[in-house]
Short mmCIF file of C-alpha atoms in Angstrom, two decimals:
data_model
loop_
_atom_site.label_atom_id
_atom_site.label_comp_id
_atom_site.label_asym_id
_atom_site.label_seq_id
_atom_site.Cartn_x
_atom_site.Cartn_y
_atom_site.Cartn_z
CA MET A 20 281.67 219.86 183.79
CA THR A 21 282.49 216.24 183.39
CA ARG A 22 281.94 214.66 180.14
CA ALA A 23 280.84 211.11 180.02
CA TYR A 24 282.51 208.38 178.10
CA ASN A 25 280.27 208.15 175.09
CA PHE A 26 280.26 204.71 173.11
CA SER A 27 277.31 205.90 170.74
CA ALA A 28 277.23 204.13 167.41
CA GLY A 29 276.43 207.47 165.59
CA PRO A 30 276.03 210.48 165.88
CA ALA A 31 279.13 209.62 167.71
CA THR A 32 281.56 211.21 170.16
CA LEU A 33 283.66 214.20 169.04
CA PRO A 34 287.05 215.24 170.12
CA GLU A 35 286.73 217.54 173.11
CA PRO A 36 289.38 220.33 171.75
CA VAL A 37 287.08 220.33 168.53
CA LEU A 38 284.15 221.08 170.64
CA ARG A 39 285.83 223.69 172.66
CA GLN A 40 287.16 225.37 169.64
CA ALA A 41 283.80 225.49 167.91
CA GLN A 42 282.20 226.76 171.15
CA ALA A 43 284.84 229.66 171.34
CA GLU A 44 284.12 230.58 167.76
CA MET A 45 280.48 230.05 167.72
CA LEU A 46 279.49 233.77 168.14
CA ASP A 47 282.55 235.30 166.37
CA TRP A 48 284.45 233.18 163.88
CA ASN A 49 287.99 234.31 162.86
CA GLY A 50 287.32 237.85 164.12
CA ILE A 51 284.84 238.67 161.33
CA GLY A 52 282.06 239.56 163.88
CA ALA A 53 279.73 236.72 162.83
CA SER A 54 279.40 232.96 163.37
CA ILE A 55 280.76 230.80 160.58
CA VAL A 56 277.09 229.23 160.42
CA GLU A 57 275.95 232.64 159.38
CA ILE A 58 278.15 233.49 156.36
CA SER A 59 277.74 232.83 152.77
CA HIS A 60 279.14 229.44 151.52
CA ARG A 61 280.31 231.42 148.49
CA SER A 62 282.18 234.01 150.50
CA ALA A 63 286.10 233.84 150.30
CA ASP A 64 286.20 233.28 154.12
CA PHE A 65 284.02 229.91 153.78
CA ILE A 66 285.73 229.00 150.55
CA ALA A 67 288.91 228.97 152.44
CA VAL A 68 287.74 226.82 155.13
CA ALA A 69 286.19 224.33 152.62
CA ALA A 70 289.64 224.04 150.60
CA GLU A 71 291.45 223.64 153.94
CA ALA A 72 289.25 220.89 154.87
CA GLU A 73 289.64 219.07 151.61
CA ALA A 74 293.44 219.40 151.62
CA ASP A 75 293.57 218.20 155.28
CA LEU A 76 291.30 215.17 154.24
CA ARG A 77 293.45 214.34 151.32
CA THR A 78 296.38 214.06 153.55
CA LEU A 79 294.77 212.19 156.29
CA LEU A 80 293.32 209.50 153.90
CA ALA A 81 296.41 209.58 151.51
CA VAL A 82 293.96 210.41 148.33
CA PRO A 83 295.64 210.13 145.18
CA ASP A 84 295.57 213.23 142.80
CA ASP A 85 293.51 211.51 140.47
CA TYR A 86 290.59 211.15 142.74
CA ALA A 87 287.80 213.72 143.57
CA VAL A 88 286.79 214.42 146.97
CA LEU A 89 282.99 215.64 147.65
CA PHE A 90 281.41 216.90 150.86
CA LEU A 91 277.63 216.35 150.43
CA SER A 92 274.55 216.50 152.26
CA GLY A 93 272.23 213.46 152.56
CA GLY A 94 274.43 210.94 154.31
CA ALA A 95 275.81 207.51 153.18
CA THR A 96 272.20 206.39 152.48
CA SER A 97 271.76 208.96 149.83
CA GLN A 98 275.09 207.95 148.30
CA GLN A 99 273.85 204.39 147.95
CA ALA A 100 271.09 205.43 145.55
CA LEU A 101 273.39 207.97 143.67
CA LEU A 102 276.21 205.19 143.08
CA ALA A 103 273.63 203.43 140.61
CA LEU A 104 272.42 206.53 139.12
CA ASN A 105 275.91 207.87 138.30
CA PHE A 106 277.78 204.81 137.46
CA ALA A 107 275.45 202.12 135.95
CA SER A 108 273.38 202.04 132.93
CA PRO A 109 269.80 201.25 133.17
CA GLY A 110 269.31 197.79 134.22
CA GLN A 111 273.09 197.10 134.11
CA VAL A 112 274.16 194.40 136.92
CA ALA A 113 276.10 195.56 139.97
CA ASP A 114 277.35 192.98 142.49
CA TYR A 115 276.76 193.30 146.26
CA VAL A 116 278.35 191.40 149.16
CA VAL A 117 276.14 191.22 152.15
CA THR A 118 277.67 191.27 155.33
CA GLY A 119 275.08 192.92 157.55
CA HIS A 120 272.12 195.46 157.89
CA TRP A 121 274.06 198.27 156.09
CA SER A 122 275.02 195.85 153.08
CA LYS A 123 271.00 195.28 152.82
CA THR A 124 270.21 198.97 153.15
CA ALA A 125 272.65 199.67 150.14
CA ILE A 126 270.84 197.12 148.10
CA ARG A 127 267.46 198.64 148.73
CA GLN A 128 268.56 202.03 147.76
CA ALA A 129 270.29 200.86 144.61
CA SER A 130 267.68 198.20 143.52
CA PRO A 131 265.30 200.56 141.58
CA TYR A 132 268.06 201.52 139.32
CA VAL A 133 270.20 198.27 138.72
CA THR A 134 269.93 194.60 138.69
CA VAL A 135 271.44 193.51 141.69
CA ASN A 136 273.58 190.33 141.79
CA VAL A 137 274.27 189.45 145.45
CA ALA A 138 277.66 187.76 145.10
CA ALA A 139 278.03 186.56 148.53
CA ASP A 140 275.80 186.67 151.71
CA SER A 141 276.60 185.80 155.17
CA GLU A 142 273.09 186.17 156.55
CA ALA A 143 272.49 182.54 156.93
CA GLU A 144 275.45 182.65 159.47
CA GLY A 145 273.79 185.29 161.15
CA PHE A 146 276.04 188.14 159.91
CA ARG A 147 278.89 186.83 161.99
CA CYS A 148 281.57 186.20 159.30
CA ILE A 149 282.87 187.88 156.13
CA PRO A 150 281.96 185.43 153.08
CA ALA A 151 285.25 183.68 151.88
CA ARG A 152 286.39 185.57 148.92
CA ASP A 153 286.60 182.21 146.77
CA SER A 154 282.71 181.85 147.30
CA TRP A 155 281.92 185.24 145.78
CA GLN A 156 279.85 184.88 142.58
CA LEU A 157 280.72 188.05 140.67
CA SER A 158 279.06 189.02 137.46
CA SER A 159 280.80 189.56 134.12
CA GLY A 160 280.49 193.04 133.12
CA ALA A 161 279.24 194.55 136.48
CA ALA A 162 279.15 198.30 136.85
CA TYR A 163 280.78 197.80 140.15
CA VAL A 164 281.21 195.67 143.06
CA HIS A 165 279.89 197.10 146.58
CA ILE A 166 281.17 196.12 149.79
CA THR A 167 280.55 197.79 153.53
CA ALA A 168 283.79 197.93 154.91
CA ASN A 169 282.58 197.90 158.46
CA GLU A 170 279.00 196.82 159.62
CA THR A 171 278.04 199.18 162.47
CA ILE A 172 275.46 196.91 163.91
CA HIS A 173 276.69 193.37 163.59
CA GLY A 174 280.23 194.24 164.25
CA VAL A 175 281.89 192.50 161.25
CA GLU A 176 284.82 194.28 159.43
CA PHE A 177 286.89 193.61 156.05
CA ARG A 178 290.42 193.09 157.29
CA GLY A 179 292.25 194.24 154.06
CA THR A 180 290.79 194.79 150.61
CA PRO A 181 289.37 192.09 148.50
CA GLU A 182 290.67 191.50 144.95
CA ILE A 183 287.75 191.59 142.47
CA GLY A 184 289.11 191.79 139.14
CA ASP A 185 288.20 194.36 136.59
CA ALA A 186 285.24 196.02 137.97
CA PRO A 187 285.79 199.00 140.26
CA LEU A 188 285.36 198.37 144.10
CA PHE A 189 282.86 200.69 145.87
CA ALA A 190 282.81 200.60 149.70
CA ASP A 191 280.79 202.07 152.45
CA PHE A 192 283.44 203.42 154.92
CA SER A 193 281.03 205.21 157.23
CA SER A 194 282.00 203.62 160.45
CA SER A 195 285.77 202.84 159.72
CA ILE A 196 286.94 205.58 157.72
CA ALA A 197 290.50 207.05 158.78
CA SER A 198 290.56 204.38 161.44
CA GLU A 199 293.74 202.83 159.88
CA PRO A 200 295.67 203.58 156.75
CA VAL A 201 293.89 202.35 153.50
CA ASP A 202 295.00 202.21 149.98
CA ILE A 203 292.48 204.25 148.29
CA SER A 204 293.98 203.36 144.73
CA LYS A 205 292.33 199.81 145.27
CA TYR A 206 288.76 201.38 145.19
CA GLY A 207 286.99 203.12 142.57
CA LEU A 208 284.81 204.99 145.20
CA ILE A 209 284.61 205.16 148.84
CA TYR A 210 281.93 206.94 150.79
CA ALA A 211 281.05 207.78 154.33
CA GLY A 212 278.78 209.59 156.57
CA ALA A 213 280.88 211.65 158.86
CA GLN A 214 279.04 211.10 162.17
CA LYS A 215 281.08 208.39 163.40
CA ASN A 216 284.96 209.16 162.68
CA LEU A 217 284.98 212.36 160.87
CA GLY A 218 282.72 214.93 162.34
CA PRO A 219 279.06 215.74 162.97
CA VAL A 220 275.96 214.28 161.39
CA GLY A 221 274.71 216.00 158.25
CA ILE A 222 277.49 215.64 155.80
CA ALA A 223 279.06 212.80 153.80
CA VAL A 224 282.34 212.37 152.19
CA VAL A 225 282.85 210.59 148.87
CA VAL A 226 286.00 210.00 147.10
CA ILE A 227 285.56 208.96 143.29
CA ARG A 228 288.24 208.10 140.92
CA ARG A 229 287.97 210.67 138.19
CA ASP A 230 287.84 208.30 135.24
CA LEU A 231 284.64 206.96 136.65
CA LEU A 232 282.93 210.24 136.27
CA GLU A 233 283.11 209.85 132.35
CA ARG A 234 280.39 207.21 132.56
CA SER A 235 277.05 208.43 131.26
CA GLY A 236 275.05 206.62 134.03
CA GLN A 237 271.35 207.29 133.90
CA PRO A 238 269.07 210.11 133.35
CA ARG A 239 269.12 212.05 136.66
CA ALA A 240 268.57 215.72 137.78
CA ASP A 241 271.73 217.87 137.99
CA ILE A 242 271.40 217.92 141.90
CA PHE A 243 271.97 213.98 141.65
CA ASP A 244 275.05 214.18 139.29
CA TYR A 245 278.39 213.79 140.83
CA ARG A 246 279.90 215.53 138.11
CA SER A 247 278.05 218.62 138.53
CA HIS A 248 279.17 218.64 142.21
CA VAL A 249 282.64 218.03 141.37
CA ALA A 250 282.63 220.76 138.88
CA ARG A 251 281.25 223.27 141.66
CA ASP A 252 283.67 222.00 144.32
CA SER A 253 280.75 220.46 146.37
CA MET A 254 278.79 223.96 146.29
CA LEU A 255 276.29 223.26 143.36
CA ASN A 256 273.67 224.01 146.11
CA THR A 257 274.05 225.39 149.76
CA PRO A 258 276.12 222.80 151.59
CA PRO A 259 275.87 222.25 155.30
CA THR A 260 278.37 224.65 156.29
CA TRP A 261 278.55 224.15 160.02
CA ASN A 262 279.08 220.38 159.53
CA TRP A 263 281.65 221.05 156.93
CA TYR A 264 283.44 223.45 159.22
CA LEU A 265 283.19 220.81 162.31
CA LEU A 266 284.55 218.05 160.01
CA GLY A 267 287.45 220.28 159.05
CA LEU A 268 288.34 220.74 162.74
CA THR A 269 288.02 217.07 163.41
CA VAL A 270 290.44 216.10 160.59
CA LYS A 271 292.81 218.71 161.61
CA TRP A 272 292.69 217.44 165.21
CA MET A 273 293.60 213.89 163.87
CA LEU A 274 296.27 214.91 161.88
CA ALA A 275 297.68 216.59 164.89
CA GLU A 276 297.25 213.51 166.75
CA GLY A 277 299.26 211.47 164.36
CA GLY A 278 296.98 210.54 161.68
CA ALA A 279 295.52 207.37 160.53
CA VAL A 280 298.62 205.28 161.72
CA GLU A 281 298.37 206.70 165.24
CA PHE A 282 294.49 205.97 165.31
CA ALA A 283 295.11 202.40 163.90
CA ARG A 284 297.22 201.93 166.95
CA ARG A 285 294.88 203.22 169.45
CA ASN A 286 291.90 201.44 167.84
CA ALA A 287 293.78 198.05 168.19
CA VAL A 288 294.50 198.88 171.90
CA LYS A 289 290.67 199.84 172.63
CA SER A 290 289.21 196.81 170.73
CA GLY A 291 291.99 194.45 172.10
CA LEU A 292 291.07 195.40 175.85
CA VAL A 293 287.20 194.99 175.18
CA TYR A 294 287.71 191.69 173.17
CA ALA A 295 289.98 190.35 175.99
CA ALA A 296 287.45 191.27 178.80
CA ILE A 297 284.75 189.46 176.76
CA ASP A 298 286.91 186.39 176.03
CA ASP A 299 288.35 186.03 179.52
CA SER A 300 284.92 186.22 181.28
CA GLY A 301 284.27 182.44 181.12
CA GLY A 302 281.10 182.94 178.95
CA PHE A 303 279.40 185.66 181.21
CA TYR A 304 279.97 188.03 178.20
CA ARG A 305 279.97 186.59 174.57
CA ASN A 306 280.65 188.05 171.14
CA GLU A 307 279.45 185.77 168.27
CA VAL A 308 281.64 187.25 165.51
CA ALA A 309 284.30 184.84 163.84
CA ALA A 310 287.67 186.23 165.46
CA GLU A 311 289.07 187.02 161.95
CA ALA A 312 286.10 189.34 161.06
CA ARG A 313 285.82 191.27 164.24
CA SER A 314 285.35 194.85 164.00
CA ARG A 315 287.76 197.27 165.85
CA MET A 316 284.72 199.87 165.78
CA ASN A 317 281.68 198.29 166.78
CA ILE A 318 281.65 195.54 169.45
CA PRO A 319 278.35 193.84 169.99
CA PHE A 320 278.31 191.41 172.96
CA PHE A 321 275.79 189.58 175.00
CA LEU A 322 274.99 188.65 178.78
CA PRO A 323 273.30 185.52 180.00
CA ASP A 324 269.88 187.02 180.11
CA GLU A 325 267.73 190.14 179.32
CA THR A 326 267.57 190.95 183.06
CA LEU A 327 271.27 191.34 183.44
CA THR A 328 271.46 193.27 180.02
CA ALA A 329 269.10 195.79 181.32
CA ARG A 330 270.80 196.16 184.46
CA PHE A 331 274.13 196.43 182.70
CA VAL A 332 272.75 199.50 180.60
CA ALA A 333 271.21 201.18 183.47
CA GLU A 334 274.36 200.67 185.83
CA SER A 335 276.74 201.50 183.13
CA LYS A 336 274.99 204.95 182.22
CA ALA A 337 274.98 205.89 185.94
CA ALA A 338 278.94 205.09 185.90
CA GLY A 339 279.22 207.82 183.19
CA LEU A 340 279.48 205.14 180.23
CA LEU A 341 276.82 206.18 177.61
CA ALA A 342 274.88 204.52 174.66
CA LEU A 343 276.03 200.94 175.39
CA LYS A 344 272.59 199.50 174.50
CA GLY A 345 272.67 197.22 171.48
CA HIS A 346 270.80 197.93 168.37
CA LYS A 347 267.25 196.81 168.39
CA GLU A 348 267.94 194.38 165.45
CA VAL A 349 270.38 192.30 167.56
CA GLY A 350 269.72 193.36 171.10
CA GLY A 351 272.51 192.91 173.77
CA ILE A 352 275.24 195.47 174.42
CA ARG A 353 277.33 197.53 171.81
CA ALA A 354 280.34 199.50 172.39
CA SER A 355 281.61 201.71 169.48
CA LEU A 356 285.00 202.61 169.80
CA TYR A 357 285.57 205.38 167.09
CA ASN A 358 288.83 207.62 166.58
CA ALA A 359 287.69 210.37 169.04
CA LEU A 360 286.89 207.74 171.85
CA PRO A 361 290.01 207.71 174.11
CA VAL A 362 291.92 204.54 175.37
CA GLU A 363 290.78 205.56 178.70
CA ALA A 364 287.09 205.05 177.70
CA ALA A 365 287.84 201.44 176.88
CA GLN A 366 289.76 200.79 180.14
CA ALA A 367 286.72 202.18 182.04
CA LEU A 368 284.36 200.00 180.42
CA VAL A 369 286.49 196.99 180.94
CA ALA A 370 286.81 197.91 184.59
CA PHE A 371 283.06 198.01 184.80
CA MET A 372 282.60 194.95 182.91
CA ARG A 373 284.67 193.29 185.44
CA ASP A 374 283.08 194.58 188.46
CA PHE A 375 279.53 193.95 186.84
CA GLN A 376 280.41 190.17 186.41
CA GLN A 377 281.79 189.88 190.10
CA ARG A 378 278.57 191.32 191.30
CA ASN A 379 276.23 189.37 189.01
CA GLY A 380 278.08 186.50 187.73
#
């Protein structure tokens, strides 16, 4: 079997060694005579898997001891609502910086529970940049400030952590978590759906500074209370055990490969290759994001017309380059270059791009 290069934005490519290990262990995990997906989440066997996954993730992300780590179902979008319920009083202001589709989604999820202040918004510029920090209109006494570290659809990324004063900084890292070293201590909370850089769809990671859990937040059911999940080691209810197990295998693979430092190097190489192919094409390909805000994870680009775009998508798929069609919101082409995608995939894409331009330019 030959695996294609998968540029999907999520669910995204997983490391082949992880998939092969999961395949080998599917019917009989660890010699117990059953699959890990069949055993109780409260068994000693699975609790050991969960504890090891947390320890490895703490190492990978360099999570400080005064932060709790949760593994939850519901994905990043559910967390966007839970942030407001857990950390803001009813009607309290929360500041949001809008840099693309997922920033706007975060506001929609939180707005029933907080007074949203849009502190900065790049929509008028077509979400092609990060608003300059000195233009942000932050609120006095905000419950938190929320950013989207990387916009999967529009292809813009924060390079560095913004200084925001006393309010805790919350960030959606769904499509850039563990892609480079990040100083977690500069954030009050980070969260991420796993299905781009950490594992399969169906599980989310939340990293919370413990002192924030002392906030009363708003009336909410126990299942929506982060404090209850922390107290029960993410097992307040039955967790997505298969997804947690696969996440653990993926994180262990990343550590063995060299951790966030090594993946930052690889991601710089991959994105550099693709951006160079775009910039050196004489306008045949174009990326419209400001150079200083270009994402290393998601690269949207455009061809001269829709006929060529459709041809590019069809021919690239036939060449073993999958899922390059752009998101319906922006069109064009999108190459997602997550951690599990090898440098060879970016090289193959660039070779195809140059060949396609020679034949169609």
